XYZ file of C-alpha atoms in Angstrom:
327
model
C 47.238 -2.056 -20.476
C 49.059 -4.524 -22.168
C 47.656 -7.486 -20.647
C 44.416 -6.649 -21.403
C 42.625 -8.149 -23.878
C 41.790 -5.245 -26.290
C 45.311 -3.445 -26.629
C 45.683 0.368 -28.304
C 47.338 -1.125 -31.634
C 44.274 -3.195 -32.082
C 42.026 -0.241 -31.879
C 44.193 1.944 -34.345
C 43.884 -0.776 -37.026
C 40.223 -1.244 -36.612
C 39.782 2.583 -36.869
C 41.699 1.689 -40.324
C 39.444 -0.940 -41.325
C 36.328 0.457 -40.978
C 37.132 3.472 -42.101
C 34.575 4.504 -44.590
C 32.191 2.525 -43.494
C 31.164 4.414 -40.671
C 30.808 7.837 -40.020
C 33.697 10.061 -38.050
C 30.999 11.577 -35.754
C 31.056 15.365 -35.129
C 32.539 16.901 -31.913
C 30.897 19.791 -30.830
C 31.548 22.579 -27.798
C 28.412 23.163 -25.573
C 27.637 26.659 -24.703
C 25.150 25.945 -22.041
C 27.225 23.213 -20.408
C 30.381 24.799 -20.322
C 28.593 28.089 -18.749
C 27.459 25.915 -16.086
C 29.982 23.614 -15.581
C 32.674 26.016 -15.672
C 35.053 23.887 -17.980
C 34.820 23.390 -21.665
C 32.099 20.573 -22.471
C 32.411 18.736 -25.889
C 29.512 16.349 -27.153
C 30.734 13.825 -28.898
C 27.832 13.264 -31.642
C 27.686 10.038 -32.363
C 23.753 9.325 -32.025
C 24.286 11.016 -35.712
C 26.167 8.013 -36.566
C 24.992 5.484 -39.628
C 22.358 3.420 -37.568
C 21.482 5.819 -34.669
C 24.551 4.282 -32.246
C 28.263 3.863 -31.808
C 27.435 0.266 -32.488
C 28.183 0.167 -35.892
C 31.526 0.807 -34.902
C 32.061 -2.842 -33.537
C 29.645 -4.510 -35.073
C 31.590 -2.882 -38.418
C 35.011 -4.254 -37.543
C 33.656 -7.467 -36.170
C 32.083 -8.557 -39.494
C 35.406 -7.601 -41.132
C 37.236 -9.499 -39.162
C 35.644 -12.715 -40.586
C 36.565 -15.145 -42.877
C 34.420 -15.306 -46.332
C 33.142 -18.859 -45.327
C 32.441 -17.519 -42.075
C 29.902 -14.779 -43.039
C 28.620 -17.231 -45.636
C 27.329 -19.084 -42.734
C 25.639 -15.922 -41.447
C 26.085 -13.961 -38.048
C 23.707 -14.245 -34.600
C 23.346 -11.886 -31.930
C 21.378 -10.844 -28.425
C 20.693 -7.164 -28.476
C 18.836 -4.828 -26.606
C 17.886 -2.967 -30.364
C 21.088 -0.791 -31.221
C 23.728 -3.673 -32.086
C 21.035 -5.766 -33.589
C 20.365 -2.946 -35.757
C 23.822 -2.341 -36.414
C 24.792 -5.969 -36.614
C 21.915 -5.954 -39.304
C 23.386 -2.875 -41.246
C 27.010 -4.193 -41.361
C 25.859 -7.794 -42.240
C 23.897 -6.784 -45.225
C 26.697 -4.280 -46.142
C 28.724 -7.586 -46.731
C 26.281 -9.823 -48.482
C 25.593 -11.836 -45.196
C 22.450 -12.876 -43.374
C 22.030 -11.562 -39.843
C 19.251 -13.284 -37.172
C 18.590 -10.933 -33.808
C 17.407 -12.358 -31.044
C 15.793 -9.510 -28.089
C 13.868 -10.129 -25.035
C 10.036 -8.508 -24.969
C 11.267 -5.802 -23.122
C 13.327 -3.996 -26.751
C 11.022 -1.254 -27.535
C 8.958 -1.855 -31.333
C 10.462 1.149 -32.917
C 13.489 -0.734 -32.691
C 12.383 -4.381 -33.943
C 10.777 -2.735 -37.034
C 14.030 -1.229 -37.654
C 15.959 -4.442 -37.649
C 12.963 -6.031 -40.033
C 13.632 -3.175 -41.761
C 17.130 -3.923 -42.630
C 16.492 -7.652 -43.808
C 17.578 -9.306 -40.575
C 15.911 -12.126 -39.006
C 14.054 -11.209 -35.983
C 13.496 -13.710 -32.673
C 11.709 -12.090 -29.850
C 12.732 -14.244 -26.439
C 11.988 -14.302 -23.143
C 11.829 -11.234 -20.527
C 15.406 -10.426 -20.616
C 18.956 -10.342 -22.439
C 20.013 -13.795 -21.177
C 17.156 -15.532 -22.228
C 17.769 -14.384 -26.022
C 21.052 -15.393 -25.547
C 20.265 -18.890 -24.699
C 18.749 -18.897 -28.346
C 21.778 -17.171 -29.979
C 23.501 -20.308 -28.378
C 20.954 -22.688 -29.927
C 21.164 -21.264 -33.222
C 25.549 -21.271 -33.084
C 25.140 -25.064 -31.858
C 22.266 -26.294 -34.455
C 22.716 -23.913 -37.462
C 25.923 -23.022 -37.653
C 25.675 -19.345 -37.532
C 28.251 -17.310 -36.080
C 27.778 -15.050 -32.974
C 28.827 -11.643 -32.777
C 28.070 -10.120 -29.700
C 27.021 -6.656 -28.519
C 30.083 -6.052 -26.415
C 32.322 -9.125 -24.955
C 34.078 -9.418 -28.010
C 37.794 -8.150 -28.737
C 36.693 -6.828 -32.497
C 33.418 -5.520 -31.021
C 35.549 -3.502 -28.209
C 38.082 -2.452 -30.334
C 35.714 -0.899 -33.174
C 34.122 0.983 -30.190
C 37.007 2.119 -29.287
C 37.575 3.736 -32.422
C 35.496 6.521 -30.895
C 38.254 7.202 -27.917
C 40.502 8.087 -30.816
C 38.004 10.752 -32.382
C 37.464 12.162 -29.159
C 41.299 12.756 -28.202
C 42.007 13.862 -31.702
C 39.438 16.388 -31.194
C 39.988 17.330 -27.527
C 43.883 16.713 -27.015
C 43.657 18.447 -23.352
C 40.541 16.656 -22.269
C 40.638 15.552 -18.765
C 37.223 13.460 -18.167
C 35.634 11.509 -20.184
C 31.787 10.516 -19.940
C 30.632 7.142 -21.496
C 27.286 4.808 -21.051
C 27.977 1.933 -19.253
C 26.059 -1.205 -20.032
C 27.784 -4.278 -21.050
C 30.791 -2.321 -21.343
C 31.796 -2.785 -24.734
C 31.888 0.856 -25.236
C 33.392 1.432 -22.074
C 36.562 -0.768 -22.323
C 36.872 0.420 -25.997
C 36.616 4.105 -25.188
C 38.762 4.032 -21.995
C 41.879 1.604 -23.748
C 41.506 4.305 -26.609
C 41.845 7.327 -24.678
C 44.033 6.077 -21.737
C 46.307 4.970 -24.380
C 46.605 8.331 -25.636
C 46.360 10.446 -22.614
C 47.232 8.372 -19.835
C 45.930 11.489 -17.057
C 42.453 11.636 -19.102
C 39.870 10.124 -16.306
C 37.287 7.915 -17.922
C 33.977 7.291 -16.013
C 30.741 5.095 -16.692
C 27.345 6.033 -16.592
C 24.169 3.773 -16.001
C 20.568 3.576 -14.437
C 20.371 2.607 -10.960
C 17.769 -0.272 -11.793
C 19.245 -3.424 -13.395
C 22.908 -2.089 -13.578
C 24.457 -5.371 -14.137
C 28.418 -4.557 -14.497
C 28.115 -1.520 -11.725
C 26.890 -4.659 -9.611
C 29.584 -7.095 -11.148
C 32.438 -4.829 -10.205
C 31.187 -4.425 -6.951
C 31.052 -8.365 -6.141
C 34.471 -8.359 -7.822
C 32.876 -10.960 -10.738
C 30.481 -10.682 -13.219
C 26.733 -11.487 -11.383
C 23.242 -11.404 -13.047
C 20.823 -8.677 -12.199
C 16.931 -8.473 -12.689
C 16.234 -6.651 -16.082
C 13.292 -3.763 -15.790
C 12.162 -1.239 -18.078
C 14.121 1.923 -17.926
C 13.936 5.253 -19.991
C 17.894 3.994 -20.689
C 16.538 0.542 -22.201
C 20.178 0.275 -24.618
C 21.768 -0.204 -21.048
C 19.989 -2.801 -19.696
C 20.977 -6.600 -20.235
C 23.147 -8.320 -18.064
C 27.238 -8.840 -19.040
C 27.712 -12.752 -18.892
C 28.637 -15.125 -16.488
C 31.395 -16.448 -18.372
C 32.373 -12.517 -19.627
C 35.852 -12.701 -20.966
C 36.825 -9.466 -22.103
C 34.685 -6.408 -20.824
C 34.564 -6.919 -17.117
C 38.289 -7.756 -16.895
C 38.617 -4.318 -18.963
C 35.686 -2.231 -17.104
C 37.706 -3.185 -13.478
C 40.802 -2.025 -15.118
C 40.482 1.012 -16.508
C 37.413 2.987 -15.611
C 37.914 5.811 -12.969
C 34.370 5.219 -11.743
C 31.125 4.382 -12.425
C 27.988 6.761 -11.544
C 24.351 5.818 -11.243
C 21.264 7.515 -12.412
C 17.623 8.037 -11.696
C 15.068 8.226 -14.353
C 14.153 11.453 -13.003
C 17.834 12.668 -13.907
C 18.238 10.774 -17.408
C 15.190 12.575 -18.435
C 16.637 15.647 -17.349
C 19.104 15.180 -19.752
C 17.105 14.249 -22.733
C 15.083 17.226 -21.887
C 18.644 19.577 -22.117
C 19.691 17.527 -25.165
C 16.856 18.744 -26.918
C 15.714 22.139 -25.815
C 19.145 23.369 -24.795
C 21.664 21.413 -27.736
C 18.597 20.863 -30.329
C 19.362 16.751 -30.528
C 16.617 14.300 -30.093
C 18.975 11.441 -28.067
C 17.641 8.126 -26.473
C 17.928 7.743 -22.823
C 21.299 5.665 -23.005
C 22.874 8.469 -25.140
C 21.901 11.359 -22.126
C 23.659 9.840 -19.264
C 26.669 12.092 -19.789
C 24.983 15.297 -19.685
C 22.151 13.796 -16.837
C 25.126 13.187 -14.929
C 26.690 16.902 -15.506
C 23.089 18.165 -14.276
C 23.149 16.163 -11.672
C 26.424 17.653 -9.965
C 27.426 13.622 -8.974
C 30.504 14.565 -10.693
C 31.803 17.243 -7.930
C 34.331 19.587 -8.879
C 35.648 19.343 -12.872
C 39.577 20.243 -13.160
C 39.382 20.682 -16.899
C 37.744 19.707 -20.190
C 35.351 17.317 -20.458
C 33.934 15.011 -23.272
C 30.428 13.684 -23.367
C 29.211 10.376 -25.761
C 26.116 10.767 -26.647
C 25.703 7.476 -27.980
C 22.034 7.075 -29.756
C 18.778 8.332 -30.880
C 16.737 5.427 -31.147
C 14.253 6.431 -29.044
C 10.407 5.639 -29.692
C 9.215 9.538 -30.135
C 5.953 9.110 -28.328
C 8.425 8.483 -25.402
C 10.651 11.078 -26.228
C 7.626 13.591 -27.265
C 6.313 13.133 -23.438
C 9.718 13.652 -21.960
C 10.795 16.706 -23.494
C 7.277 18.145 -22.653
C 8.195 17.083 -19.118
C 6.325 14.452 -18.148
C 6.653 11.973 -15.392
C 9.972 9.604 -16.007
C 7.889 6.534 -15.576
């Protein structure tokens, strides 16, 4: 661990510095879970956090992390909704001006949200790389300064600040269950928690559609994927052909990585809210889809689950819990 780029040190003192900024999430043991999973099952609550998402975590430290004259120029960013909206919260927080850039495909609810918060909004293209290409214009013709929603050392190590809740909470856990998308969460949570409990297993959870560093670690480099619309929108986007820091992290330390159906991620929003009473976004069920789904085999002790957001568009989560079709 420490050659890689986000060490444990680096976490601890961005758990310092953002420290009353964002909220220490709660940690909570699930009855229903743990009866059928025949370990102790913590949620991790942190779809209660500030802005709906771990995000504000990074995006938190990141803007910390910069210079006066830096945040004076204002701060840029892709997003598929949660960082922008957290990116928003913490820039405004500081007296800075943030501009989002998201594809089409980022549901309204969570566009009106940024607006909301005073950001400037760009809708681009069909797909996380195209808005990127505009982040880039905007760094190269305005001066802004990107901060992106995961391959970023101060973005990774403010998620990471969540690993250290979870141990603190669950000294004995043995697995760990995090969303995988561009793995800024991920390598945060896993350099946390394997830095503290070396045994602790840490495995990533995604969609099967458009699971762009599931497909990168299987080609052994990052690759792009086709985007689609999935009931886990926060995890789509692809991770960067040039990714520097969450790839080389993802490869390193996770234990595995699991895919899901939409048929199984709405199983777990449907047991997030009529078995644990908590209205969570697609992204933020993956853990407990994945416990559902028994694609974890046999469990060898406790386990901790991230649910990571709530920004769901209601409608959509209205016709879920009710049962409805995944589509």
């Amino acid at each position: 661990m420490a050659n890689l780029p986000v060490t444990l040190a680096e976490i601890e003192q961005a758990a310092r510095r953002i420290k009353g900024r964002v909220l220490e999430t709660p940690f909570v043991l699930s009855a229903a879970l743990t009866e059928r999973c025949g370990v102790p099952v913590g949620l991790k609550l942190e779809h209660h956090q500030t802005t709906g998402s771990f995000k504000l975590r990074g995006a938190t430290n990141a803007v910390l992390s910069l210079s006066p004259e830096a945040r004076a120029r204002g701060v840029v960013a892709a997003s598929t909704g949660n960082h922008g909206r957290a990116l928003a919260h913490a820039a405004k927080a500081e007296g800075a001006i943030a501009t989002i850039c998201m594809s089409r495909l980022v549901p309204e609810n969570k566009v009106s949200e940024i607006r909301r918060l005073g950001a400037n909004v760009r809708i681009i293209g069909k797909s996380q790389d195209e808005a990127q290409v505009e982040v880039d214009r905007l760094v190269a013709e305005d001066g802004l300064v990107m901060v992106p929603p995961f391959d970023h050392p101060a973005v990774v190590a403010g998620q990471g600040t969540l690993g250290l809740e979870i141990v603190a909470a669950m000294p004995d856990v043995a697995t760990v269950l995090v969303p995988l998308s561009g793995g800024g969460l991920a390598a945060g949570v896993a350099a946390a928690v394997k830095g503290r409990s070396p045994r602790t297993r840490v495995i990533g959870l995604t969609m099967e559609r458009g699971a762009a560093m599931k497909a990168s670690l299987d080609a052994g480099h990052p690759v792009e994927v086709e985007e689609v619309e999935s009931l886990a929108d926060s995890l789509g986007g692809g991770i960067g052909l040039a990714n520097e820091v969450t790839f080389q992290m993802c490869r390193a330390l996770l234990d595995d990585v699991i895919l899901l159906s939409e048929a199984e991620i709405a199983a777990g929003m449907r047991h997030a809210y009529r078995e644990e009473r908590e209205v969570v976004e697609g992204a933020g069920a993956v853990g407990i889809a994945a416990l559902l789904s028994g694609r974890l085999g046999r469990l060898d002790g406790p386990v901790a689950v991230i649910l990571s957001g709530r920004n769901v568009d209601m409608g959509q989560h209205l016709r879920v819990a009710n049962g409805g079709d995944a589509a």
